[in-house]
Short mmCIF file of C-alpha atoms in Angstrom, two decimals:
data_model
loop_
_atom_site.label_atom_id
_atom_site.label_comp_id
_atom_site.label_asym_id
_atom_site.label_seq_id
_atom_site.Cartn_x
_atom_site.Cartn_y
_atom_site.Cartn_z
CA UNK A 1 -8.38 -169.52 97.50
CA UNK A 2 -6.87 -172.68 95.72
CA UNK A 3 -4.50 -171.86 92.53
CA UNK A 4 -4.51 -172.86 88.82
CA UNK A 5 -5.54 -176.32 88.13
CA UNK A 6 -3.59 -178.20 84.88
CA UNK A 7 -4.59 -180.93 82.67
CA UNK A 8 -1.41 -182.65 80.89
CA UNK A 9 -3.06 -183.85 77.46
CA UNK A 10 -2.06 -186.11 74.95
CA UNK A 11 0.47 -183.31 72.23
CA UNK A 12 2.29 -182.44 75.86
CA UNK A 13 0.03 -179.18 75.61
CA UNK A 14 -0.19 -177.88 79.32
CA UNK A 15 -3.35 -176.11 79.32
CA UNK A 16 -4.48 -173.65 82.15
CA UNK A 17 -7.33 -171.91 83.19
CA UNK A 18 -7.43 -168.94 85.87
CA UNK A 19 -10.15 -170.50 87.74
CA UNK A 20 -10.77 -172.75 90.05
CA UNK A 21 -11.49 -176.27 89.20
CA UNK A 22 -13.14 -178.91 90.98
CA UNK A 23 -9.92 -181.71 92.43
CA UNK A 24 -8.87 -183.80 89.75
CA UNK A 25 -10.81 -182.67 86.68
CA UNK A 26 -9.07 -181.11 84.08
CA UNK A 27 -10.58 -177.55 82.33
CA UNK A 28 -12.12 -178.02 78.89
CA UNK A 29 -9.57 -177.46 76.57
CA UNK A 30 -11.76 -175.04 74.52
CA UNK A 31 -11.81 -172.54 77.49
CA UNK A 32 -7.89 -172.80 77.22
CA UNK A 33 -7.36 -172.10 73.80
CA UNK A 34 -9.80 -168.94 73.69
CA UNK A 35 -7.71 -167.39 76.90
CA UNK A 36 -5.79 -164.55 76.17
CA UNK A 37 -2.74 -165.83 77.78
CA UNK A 38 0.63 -164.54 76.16
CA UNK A 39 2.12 -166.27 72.67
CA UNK A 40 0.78 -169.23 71.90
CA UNK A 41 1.99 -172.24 68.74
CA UNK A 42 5.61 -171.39 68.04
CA UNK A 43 6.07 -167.55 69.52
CA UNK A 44 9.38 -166.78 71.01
CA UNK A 45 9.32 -168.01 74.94
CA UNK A 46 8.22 -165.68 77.69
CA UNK A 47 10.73 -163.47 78.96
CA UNK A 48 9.67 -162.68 82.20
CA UNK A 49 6.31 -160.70 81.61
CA UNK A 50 4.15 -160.41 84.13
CA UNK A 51 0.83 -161.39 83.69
CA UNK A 52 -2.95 -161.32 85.50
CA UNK A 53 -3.55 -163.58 88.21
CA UNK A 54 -4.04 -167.06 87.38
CA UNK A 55 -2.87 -166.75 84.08
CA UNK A 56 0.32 -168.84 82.37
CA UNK A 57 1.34 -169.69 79.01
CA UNK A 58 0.02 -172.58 76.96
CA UNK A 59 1.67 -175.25 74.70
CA UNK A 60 5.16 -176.71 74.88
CA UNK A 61 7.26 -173.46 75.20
CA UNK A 62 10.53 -172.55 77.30
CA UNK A 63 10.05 -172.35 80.76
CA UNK A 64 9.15 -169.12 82.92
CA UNK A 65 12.48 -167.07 82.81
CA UNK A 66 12.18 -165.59 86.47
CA UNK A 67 8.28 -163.58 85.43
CA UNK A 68 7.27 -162.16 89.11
CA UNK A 69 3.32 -162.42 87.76
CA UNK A 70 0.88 -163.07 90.30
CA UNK A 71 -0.14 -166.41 88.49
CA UNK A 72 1.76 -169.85 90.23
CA UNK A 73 4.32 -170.86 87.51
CA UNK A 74 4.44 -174.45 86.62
CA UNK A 75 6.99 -175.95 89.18
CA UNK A 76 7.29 -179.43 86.90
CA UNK A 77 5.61 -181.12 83.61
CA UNK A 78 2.90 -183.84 85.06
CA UNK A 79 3.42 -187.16 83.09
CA UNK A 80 0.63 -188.44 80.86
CA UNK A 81 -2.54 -188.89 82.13
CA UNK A 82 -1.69 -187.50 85.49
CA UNK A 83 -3.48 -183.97 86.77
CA UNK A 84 -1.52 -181.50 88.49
CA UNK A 85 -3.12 -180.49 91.62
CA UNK A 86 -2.46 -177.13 93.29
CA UNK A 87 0.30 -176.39 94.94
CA UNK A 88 -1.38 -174.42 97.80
CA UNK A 89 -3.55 -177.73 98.64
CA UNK A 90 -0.92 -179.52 99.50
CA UNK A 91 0.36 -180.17 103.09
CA UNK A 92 3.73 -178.52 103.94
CA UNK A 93 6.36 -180.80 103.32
CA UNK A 94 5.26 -182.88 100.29
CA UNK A 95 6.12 -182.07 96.55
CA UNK A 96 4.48 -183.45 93.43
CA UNK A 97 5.93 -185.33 90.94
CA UNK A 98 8.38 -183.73 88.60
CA UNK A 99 8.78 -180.59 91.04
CA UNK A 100 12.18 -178.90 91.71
CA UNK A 101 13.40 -179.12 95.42
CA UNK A 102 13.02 -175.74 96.26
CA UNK A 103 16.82 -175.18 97.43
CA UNK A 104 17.52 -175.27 93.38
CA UNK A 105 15.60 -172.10 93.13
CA UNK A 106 17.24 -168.72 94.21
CA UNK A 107 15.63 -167.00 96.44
CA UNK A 108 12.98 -164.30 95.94
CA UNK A 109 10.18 -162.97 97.06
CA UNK A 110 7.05 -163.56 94.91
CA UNK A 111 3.42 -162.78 95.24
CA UNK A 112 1.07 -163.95 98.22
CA UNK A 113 4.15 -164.96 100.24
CA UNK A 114 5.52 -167.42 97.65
CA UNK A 115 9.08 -167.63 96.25
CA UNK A 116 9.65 -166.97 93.05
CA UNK A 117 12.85 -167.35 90.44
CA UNK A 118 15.34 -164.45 89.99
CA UNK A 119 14.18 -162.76 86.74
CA UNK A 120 16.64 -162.22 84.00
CA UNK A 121 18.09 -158.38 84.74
CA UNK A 122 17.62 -157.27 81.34
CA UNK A 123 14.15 -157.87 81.72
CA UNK A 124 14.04 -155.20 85.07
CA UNK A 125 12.04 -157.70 87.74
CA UNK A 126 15.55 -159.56 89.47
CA UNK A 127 15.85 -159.41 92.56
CA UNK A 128 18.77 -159.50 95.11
CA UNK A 129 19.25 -162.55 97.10
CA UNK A 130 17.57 -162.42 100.55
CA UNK A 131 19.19 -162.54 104.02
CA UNK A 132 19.53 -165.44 105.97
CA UNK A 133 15.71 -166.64 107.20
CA UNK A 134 14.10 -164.53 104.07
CA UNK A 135 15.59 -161.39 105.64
CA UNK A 136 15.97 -158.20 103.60
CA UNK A 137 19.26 -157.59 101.71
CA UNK A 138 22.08 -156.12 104.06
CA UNK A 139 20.97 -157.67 107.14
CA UNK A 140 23.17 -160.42 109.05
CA UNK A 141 22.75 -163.16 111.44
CA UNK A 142 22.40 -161.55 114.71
CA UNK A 143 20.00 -158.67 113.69
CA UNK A 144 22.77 -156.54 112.66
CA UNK A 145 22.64 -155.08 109.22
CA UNK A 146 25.17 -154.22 106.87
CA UNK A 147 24.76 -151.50 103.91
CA UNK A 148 25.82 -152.82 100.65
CA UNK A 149 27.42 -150.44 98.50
CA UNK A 150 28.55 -152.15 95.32
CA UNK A 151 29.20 -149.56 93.13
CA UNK A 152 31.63 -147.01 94.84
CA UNK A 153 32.94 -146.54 98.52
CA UNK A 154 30.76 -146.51 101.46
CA UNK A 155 29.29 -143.10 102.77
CA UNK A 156 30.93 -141.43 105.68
CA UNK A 157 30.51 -138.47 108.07
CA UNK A 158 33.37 -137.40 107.30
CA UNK A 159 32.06 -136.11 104.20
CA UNK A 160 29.26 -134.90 105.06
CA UNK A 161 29.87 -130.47 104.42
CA UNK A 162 29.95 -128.13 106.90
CA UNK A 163 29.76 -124.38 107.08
CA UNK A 164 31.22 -122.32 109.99
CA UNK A 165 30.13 -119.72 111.65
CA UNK A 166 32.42 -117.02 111.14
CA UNK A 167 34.16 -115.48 114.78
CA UNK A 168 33.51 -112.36 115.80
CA UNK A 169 36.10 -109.61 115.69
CA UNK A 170 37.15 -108.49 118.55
CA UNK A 171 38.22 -104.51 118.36
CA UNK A 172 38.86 -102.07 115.58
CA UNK A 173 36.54 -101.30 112.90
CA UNK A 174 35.36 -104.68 112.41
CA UNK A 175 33.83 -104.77 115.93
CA UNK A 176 31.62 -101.70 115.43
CA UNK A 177 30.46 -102.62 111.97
CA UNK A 178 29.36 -106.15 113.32
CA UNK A 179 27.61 -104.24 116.44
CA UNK A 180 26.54 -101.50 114.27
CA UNK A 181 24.40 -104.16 112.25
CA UNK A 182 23.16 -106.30 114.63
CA UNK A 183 25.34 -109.40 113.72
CA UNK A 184 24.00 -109.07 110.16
CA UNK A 185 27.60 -107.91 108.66
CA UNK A 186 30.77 -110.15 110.04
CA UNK A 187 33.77 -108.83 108.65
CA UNK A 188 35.79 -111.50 110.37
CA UNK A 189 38.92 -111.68 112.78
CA UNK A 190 41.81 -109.76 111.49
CA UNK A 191 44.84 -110.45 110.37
CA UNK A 192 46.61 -109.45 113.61
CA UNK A 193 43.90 -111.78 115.60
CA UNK A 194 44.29 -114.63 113.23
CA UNK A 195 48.02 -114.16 114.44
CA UNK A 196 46.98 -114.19 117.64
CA UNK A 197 45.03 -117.47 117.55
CA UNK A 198 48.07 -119.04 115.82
CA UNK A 199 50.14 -118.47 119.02
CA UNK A 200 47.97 -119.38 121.19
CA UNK A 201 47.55 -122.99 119.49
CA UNK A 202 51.21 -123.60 120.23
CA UNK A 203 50.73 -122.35 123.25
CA UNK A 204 47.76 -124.90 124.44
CA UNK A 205 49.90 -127.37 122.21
CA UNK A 206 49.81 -130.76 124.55
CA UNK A 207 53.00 -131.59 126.87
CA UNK A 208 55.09 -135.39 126.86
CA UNK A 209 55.37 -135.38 130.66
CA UNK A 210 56.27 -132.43 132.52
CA UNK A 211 58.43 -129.63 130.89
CA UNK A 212 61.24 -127.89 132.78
CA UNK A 213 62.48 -124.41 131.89
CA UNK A 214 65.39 -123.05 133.96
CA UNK A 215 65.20 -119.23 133.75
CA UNK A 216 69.23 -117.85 134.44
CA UNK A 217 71.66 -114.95 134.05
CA UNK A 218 74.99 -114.13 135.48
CA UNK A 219 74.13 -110.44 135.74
CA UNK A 220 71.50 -109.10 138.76
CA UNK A 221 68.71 -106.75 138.22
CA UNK A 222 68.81 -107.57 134.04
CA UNK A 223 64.72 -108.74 134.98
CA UNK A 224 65.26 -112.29 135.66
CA UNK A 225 62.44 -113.04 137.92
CA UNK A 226 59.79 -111.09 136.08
CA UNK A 227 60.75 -112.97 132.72
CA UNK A 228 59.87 -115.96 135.46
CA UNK A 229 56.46 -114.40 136.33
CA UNK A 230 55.94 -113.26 132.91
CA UNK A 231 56.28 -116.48 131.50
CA UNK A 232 54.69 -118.25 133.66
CA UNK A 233 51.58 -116.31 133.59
CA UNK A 234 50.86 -116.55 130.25
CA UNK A 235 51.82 -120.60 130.47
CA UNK A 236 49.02 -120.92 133.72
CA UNK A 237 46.40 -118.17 131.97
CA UNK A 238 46.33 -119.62 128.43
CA UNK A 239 46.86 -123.21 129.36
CA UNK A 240 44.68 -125.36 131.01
CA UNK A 241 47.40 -127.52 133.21
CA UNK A 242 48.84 -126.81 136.14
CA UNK A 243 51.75 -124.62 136.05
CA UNK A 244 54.81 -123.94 138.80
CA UNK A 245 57.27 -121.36 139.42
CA UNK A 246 60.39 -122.54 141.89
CA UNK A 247 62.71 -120.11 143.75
CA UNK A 248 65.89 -121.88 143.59
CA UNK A 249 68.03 -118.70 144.17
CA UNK A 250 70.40 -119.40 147.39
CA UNK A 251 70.25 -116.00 147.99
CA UNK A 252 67.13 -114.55 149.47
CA UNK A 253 64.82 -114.25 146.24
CA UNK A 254 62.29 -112.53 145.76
CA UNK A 255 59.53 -114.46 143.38
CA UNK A 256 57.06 -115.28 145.90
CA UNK A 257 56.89 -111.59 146.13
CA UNK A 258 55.37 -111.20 143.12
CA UNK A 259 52.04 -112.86 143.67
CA UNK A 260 49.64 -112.86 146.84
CA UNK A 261 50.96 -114.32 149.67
CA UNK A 262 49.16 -117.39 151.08
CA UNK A 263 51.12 -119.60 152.59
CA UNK A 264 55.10 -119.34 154.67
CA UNK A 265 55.93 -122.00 153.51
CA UNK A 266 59.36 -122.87 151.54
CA UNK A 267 60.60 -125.57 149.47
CA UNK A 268 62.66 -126.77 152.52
CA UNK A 269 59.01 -127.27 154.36
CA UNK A 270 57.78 -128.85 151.29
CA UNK A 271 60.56 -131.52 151.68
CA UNK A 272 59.97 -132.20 154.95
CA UNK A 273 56.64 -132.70 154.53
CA UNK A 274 55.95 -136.88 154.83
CA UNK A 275 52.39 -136.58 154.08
CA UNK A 276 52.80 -135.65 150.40
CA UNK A 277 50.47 -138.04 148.52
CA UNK A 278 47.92 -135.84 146.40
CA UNK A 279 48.01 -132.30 144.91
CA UNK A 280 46.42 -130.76 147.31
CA UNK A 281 48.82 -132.01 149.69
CA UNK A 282 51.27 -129.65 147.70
CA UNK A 283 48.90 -126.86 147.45
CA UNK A 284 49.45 -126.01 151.08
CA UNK A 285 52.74 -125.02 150.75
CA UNK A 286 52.17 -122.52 147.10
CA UNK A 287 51.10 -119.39 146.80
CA UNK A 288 49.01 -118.37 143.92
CA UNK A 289 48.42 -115.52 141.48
CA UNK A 290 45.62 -114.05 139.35
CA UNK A 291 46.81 -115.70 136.49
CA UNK A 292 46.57 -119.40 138.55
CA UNK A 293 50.46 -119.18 138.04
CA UNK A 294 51.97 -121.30 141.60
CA UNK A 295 54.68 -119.87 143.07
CA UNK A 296 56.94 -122.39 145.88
CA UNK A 297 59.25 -119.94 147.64
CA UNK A 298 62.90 -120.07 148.53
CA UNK A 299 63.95 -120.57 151.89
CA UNK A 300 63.84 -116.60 153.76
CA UNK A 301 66.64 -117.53 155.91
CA UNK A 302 70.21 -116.59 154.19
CA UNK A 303 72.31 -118.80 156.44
CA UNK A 304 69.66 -121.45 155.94
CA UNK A 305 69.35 -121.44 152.47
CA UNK A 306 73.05 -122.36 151.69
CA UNK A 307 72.04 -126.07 152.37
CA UNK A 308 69.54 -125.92 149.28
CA UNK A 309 71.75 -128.34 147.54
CA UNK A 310 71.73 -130.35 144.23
CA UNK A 311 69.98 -133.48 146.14
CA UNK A 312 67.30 -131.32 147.87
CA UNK A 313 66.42 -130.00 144.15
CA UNK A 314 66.04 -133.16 142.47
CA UNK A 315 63.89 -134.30 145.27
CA UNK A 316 61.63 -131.23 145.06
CA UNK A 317 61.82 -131.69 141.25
CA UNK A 318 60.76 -135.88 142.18
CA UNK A 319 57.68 -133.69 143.89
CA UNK A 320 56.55 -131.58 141.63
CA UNK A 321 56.61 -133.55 138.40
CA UNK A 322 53.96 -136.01 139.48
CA UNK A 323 51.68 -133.25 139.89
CA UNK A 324 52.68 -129.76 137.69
CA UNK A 325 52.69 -130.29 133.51
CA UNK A 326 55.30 -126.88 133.65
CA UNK A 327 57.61 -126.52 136.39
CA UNK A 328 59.88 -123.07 135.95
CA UNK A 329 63.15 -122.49 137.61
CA UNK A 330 64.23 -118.91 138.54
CA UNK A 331 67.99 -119.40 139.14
CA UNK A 332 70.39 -117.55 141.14
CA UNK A 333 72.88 -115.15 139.92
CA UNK A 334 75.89 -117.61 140.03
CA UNK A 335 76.70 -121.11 138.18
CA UNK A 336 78.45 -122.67 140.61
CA UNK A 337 76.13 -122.88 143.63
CA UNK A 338 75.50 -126.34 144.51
CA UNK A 339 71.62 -126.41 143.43
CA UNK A 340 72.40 -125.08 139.65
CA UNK A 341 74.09 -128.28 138.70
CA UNK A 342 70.70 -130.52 139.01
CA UNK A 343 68.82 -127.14 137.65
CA UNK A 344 71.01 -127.53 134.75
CA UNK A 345 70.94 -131.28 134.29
CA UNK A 346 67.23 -131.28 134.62
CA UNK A 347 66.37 -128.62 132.20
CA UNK A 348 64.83 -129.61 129.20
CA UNK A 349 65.05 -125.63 128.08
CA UNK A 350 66.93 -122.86 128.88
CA UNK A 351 65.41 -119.43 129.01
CA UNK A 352 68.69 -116.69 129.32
CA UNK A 353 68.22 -113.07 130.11
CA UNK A 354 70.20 -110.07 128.82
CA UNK A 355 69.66 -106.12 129.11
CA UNK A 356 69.71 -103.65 126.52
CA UNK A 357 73.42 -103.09 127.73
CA UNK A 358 77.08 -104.18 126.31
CA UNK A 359 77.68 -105.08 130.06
CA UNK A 360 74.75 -107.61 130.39
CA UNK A 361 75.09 -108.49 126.37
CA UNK A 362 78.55 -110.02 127.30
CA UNK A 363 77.36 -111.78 130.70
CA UNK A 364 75.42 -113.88 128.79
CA UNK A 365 77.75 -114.20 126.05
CA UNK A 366 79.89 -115.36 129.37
CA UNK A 367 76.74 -118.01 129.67
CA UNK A 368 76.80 -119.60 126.97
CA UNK A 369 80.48 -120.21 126.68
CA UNK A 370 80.52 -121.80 130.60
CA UNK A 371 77.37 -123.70 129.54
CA UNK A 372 79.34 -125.15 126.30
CA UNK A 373 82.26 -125.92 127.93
CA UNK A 374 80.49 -127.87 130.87
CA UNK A 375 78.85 -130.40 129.04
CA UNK A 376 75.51 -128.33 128.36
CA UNK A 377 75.79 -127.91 124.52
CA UNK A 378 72.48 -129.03 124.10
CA UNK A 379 71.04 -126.14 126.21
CA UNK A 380 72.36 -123.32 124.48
CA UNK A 381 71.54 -124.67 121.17
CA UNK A 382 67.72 -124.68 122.07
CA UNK A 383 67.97 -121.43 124.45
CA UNK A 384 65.60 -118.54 124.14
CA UNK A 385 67.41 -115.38 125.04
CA UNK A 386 65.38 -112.37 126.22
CA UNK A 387 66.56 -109.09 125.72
CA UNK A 388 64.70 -106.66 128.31
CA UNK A 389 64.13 -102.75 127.60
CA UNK A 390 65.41 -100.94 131.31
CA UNK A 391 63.11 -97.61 130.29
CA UNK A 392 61.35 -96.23 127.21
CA UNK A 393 62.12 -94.88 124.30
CA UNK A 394 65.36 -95.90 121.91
CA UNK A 395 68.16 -97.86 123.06
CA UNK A 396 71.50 -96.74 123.18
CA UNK A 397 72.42 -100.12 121.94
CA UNK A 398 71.49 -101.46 118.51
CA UNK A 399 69.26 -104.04 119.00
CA UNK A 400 69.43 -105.53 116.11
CA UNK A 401 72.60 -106.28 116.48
CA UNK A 402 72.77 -108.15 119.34
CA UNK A 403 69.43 -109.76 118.11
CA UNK A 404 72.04 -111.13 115.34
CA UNK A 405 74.36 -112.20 117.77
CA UNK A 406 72.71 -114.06 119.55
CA UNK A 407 70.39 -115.62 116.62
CA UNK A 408 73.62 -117.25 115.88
CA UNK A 409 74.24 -119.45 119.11
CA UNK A 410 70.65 -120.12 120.17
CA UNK A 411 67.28 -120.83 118.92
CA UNK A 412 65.36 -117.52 118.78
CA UNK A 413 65.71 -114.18 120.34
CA UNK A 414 62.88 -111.70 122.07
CA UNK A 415 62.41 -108.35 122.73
CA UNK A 416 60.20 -107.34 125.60
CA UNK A 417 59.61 -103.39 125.68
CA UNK A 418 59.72 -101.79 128.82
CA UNK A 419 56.03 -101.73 131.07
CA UNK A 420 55.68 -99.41 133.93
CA UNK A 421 53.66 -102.22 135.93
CA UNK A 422 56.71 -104.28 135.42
CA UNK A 423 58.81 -101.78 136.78
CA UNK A 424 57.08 -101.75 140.16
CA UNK A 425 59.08 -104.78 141.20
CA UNK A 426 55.35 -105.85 143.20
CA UNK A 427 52.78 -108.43 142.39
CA UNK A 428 52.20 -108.81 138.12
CA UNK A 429 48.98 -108.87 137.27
CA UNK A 430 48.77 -109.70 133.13
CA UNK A 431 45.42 -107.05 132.79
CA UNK A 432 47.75 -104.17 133.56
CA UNK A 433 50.17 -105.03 131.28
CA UNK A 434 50.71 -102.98 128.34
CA UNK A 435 49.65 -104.43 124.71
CA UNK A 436 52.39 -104.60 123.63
CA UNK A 437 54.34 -106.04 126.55
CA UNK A 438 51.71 -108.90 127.18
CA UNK A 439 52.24 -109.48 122.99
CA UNK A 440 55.57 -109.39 123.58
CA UNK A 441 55.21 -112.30 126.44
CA UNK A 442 53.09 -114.21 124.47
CA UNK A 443 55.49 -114.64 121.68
CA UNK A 444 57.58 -115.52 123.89
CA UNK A 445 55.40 -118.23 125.64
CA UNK A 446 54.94 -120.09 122.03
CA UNK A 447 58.50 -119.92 121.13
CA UNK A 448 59.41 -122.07 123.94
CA UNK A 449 55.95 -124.46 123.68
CA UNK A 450 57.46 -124.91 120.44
CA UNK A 451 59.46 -127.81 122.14
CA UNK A 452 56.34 -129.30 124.15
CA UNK A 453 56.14 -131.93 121.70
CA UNK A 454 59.63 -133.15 121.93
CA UNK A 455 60.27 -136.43 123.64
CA UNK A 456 62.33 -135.10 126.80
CA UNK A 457 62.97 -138.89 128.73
CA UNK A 458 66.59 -138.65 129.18
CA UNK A 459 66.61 -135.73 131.02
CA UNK A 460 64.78 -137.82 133.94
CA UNK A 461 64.74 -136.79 137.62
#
């Protein structure tokens, strides 16, 4: 359907008619006049009202002010005695006389297809400019498109809310009220399982490396290797990583009796072992417990074991670092032994065990001073001391008073109560343990993860 056709006359009057007109003739100027086409003589100019198809305003007024009507605005004035012809007639590619290049107008979409001018924004028809090619706003060469957000920051995910389900409790009255009602009721975890959680955290807390805890005493029989297995069972049950216990006592010790027994092997057949290129290449010589807690075993022979020197533990240290995340040393009785000096100088924490007793109280009293005054400061600083109950009931020691004493040389101090399964002396299996004593353990455990996060590189193998 062709557009408007426009006669220039004589005053400079441009008249228009909505019809079609036959090419070249002008409309009657009669017919133009009697249109109802907007102000007319010396209104104020359009601004921007749209108005019916084909229609535009008459006499010499302002120009069209951006009006997204579905009439064709007057691109240029025609000079006397010339017709305007329409636009939509003519081939792509030519212009008439007087017409704007179409890169001075800003780009719009109009009508039909056609551009149009930017309306003025009081007036409530501008438009943003268009993408590249006529593409919407936002979009960007390449088909990728890029929300514009001019009036505050853009959304994120981040933001968007989210409501948790509340956990389930797991004992006491708040477990039978949320069975009792189907679900319905949730009183929540208590504040003693809220604890809980919290240790846990530290316990699953991530490790730089591998970690190295070197488990001593001076005294026998104060529960050295069960604050080993203890330990280490909560590390390897709570943990996801691989976790180690090593049996560097010279004198026939006794951890690998405290798990299952699957393998003979000792650390001396680890060593010799030239085929050690994967983990499971050092599975075959662990045993393992219930609590996935490895165990490597001392050498059985006493004559043998003698050799077990510094060198042979910072090779099986060289070992078992490329493939553990927390490697535990239970140490022999002595300090001088040739195997506790690379214990010592490879520990990144030291884990020392006293009794209930003034007699086991003042060996490791006598353990920290020989550790101070050999160059291993450092370690008794950041030691954990455990204090172990023999039986049950009361003390004949004040506890708290040692707790004191020892508060002021090292880091932090435990208590673990006494546990008939612990007392056995057999294979520790953490679902027998008391409450209390597994608590007790798992304070313990966090305590000492507290130092995961340390960076530990110049104690290197």
């Amino acid at each position: 359907m062709g557009g408007p056709a426009v006669r220039a006359s004589g005053s400079g009057d441009a008249q228009w008619q909505g019809g079609p007109a036959p090419t070249g003739q002008a409309p009657d100027s009669n017919q133009a006049q009697q249109s109802e086409l907007g102000p007319t003589g010396d209104q104020a100019p359009w601004q921007g009202t749209p108005g019916p198809m084909g229609q535009a305003p008459g006499g010499d007024r302002a120009p069209w002010q951006g009006a997204s009507g579905y009439g064709q605005p007057p691109i240029g004035r025609a000079p006397e005695g010339e017709q305007w012809q329409n636009p939509a007639a003519r081939g792509f590619g030519q212009q008439s006389p007087g017409e704007q290049p179409a890169d001075q107008w800003q780009q719009g979409h109009g009508p039909m297809g056609q551009q149009a001018p930017v309306g003025d924004p009081q007036a409530g028809y501008g438009r943003p400019p268009a993408g590249p090619q006529g593409m919407p706003p936002g979009y960007q060469q390449g088909g990728q498109y890029q929300p514009q957000h001019p009036h505050g920051p853009q959304p994120s995910l981040d933001d968007v809310p989210l409501r948790r389900a509340k956990k389930s409790p797991s004992g006491g009255w708040r477990k039978a009220v949320h069975h009792v009602s189907g679900g319905a009721i949730n009183p929540g975890l208590s504040a003693e399982e809220l604890r809980l959680q919290e240790l846990v955290a530290r316990i699953r807390q991530p490790v730089r490396g591998d970690y190295r805890i070197a488990v001593l005493s001076l005294k026998g029989g104060v529960g050295k290797t069960t604050t080993t297995m203890g330990l280490g069972s909560i590390f390897a049950s709570i943990r996801g990583d691989r976790v180690i216990a090593v049996d560097a006592n010279p004198d026939f010790g006794t951890l690998s009796q405290r798990v299952p027994l699957q393998t003979r092997s000792t650390v001396r057949d680890l060593l010799l072992d030239p085929a050690i290129q994967r983990y499971s290449d050092v599975r075959r010589h662990t045993s393992q417990g219930t609590s996935r807690l490895e165990v490597l075993a001392s050498e059985r022979d006493p004559a043998a074991s003698e050799a077990f020197n510094d060198e042979e533990y910072r090779a099986v240290a060289r070992i078992l670092q490329r493939f553990y995340n927390i490697i535990l040393t239970d140490c022999g009785t002595g300090l001088m032994h040739s195997a506790m000096g690379g214990v010592l100088d490879l520990a990144h924490s030291l884990v020392l065990i006293s009794s209930a007793a003034i007699d086991g109280a003042r060996s490791a009293a006598a353990t920290l001073d020989w550790l101070s005054l050999h160059g291993h400061d450092h370690l008794v600083r950041n030691a954990v001391v455990v204090i172990n109950l023999p039986r049950e009931g009361s003390p004949n020691v004040g506890i708290q008073q040692l707790r004191e004493y020892f508060l002021s040389r090292c880091r932090a101090v435990h208590i673990i109560p006494y546990d008939s399964h612990l007392s056995e002396g057999a294979e520790i299996d953490l679902h027998r343990l008391h409450k209390t004593t597994k608590r007790a353990y798992v304070e313990l455990a966090a305590t000492v993860a507290d130092e995961f996060g340390i960076d530990h590189r110049r104690y290197s193998v």
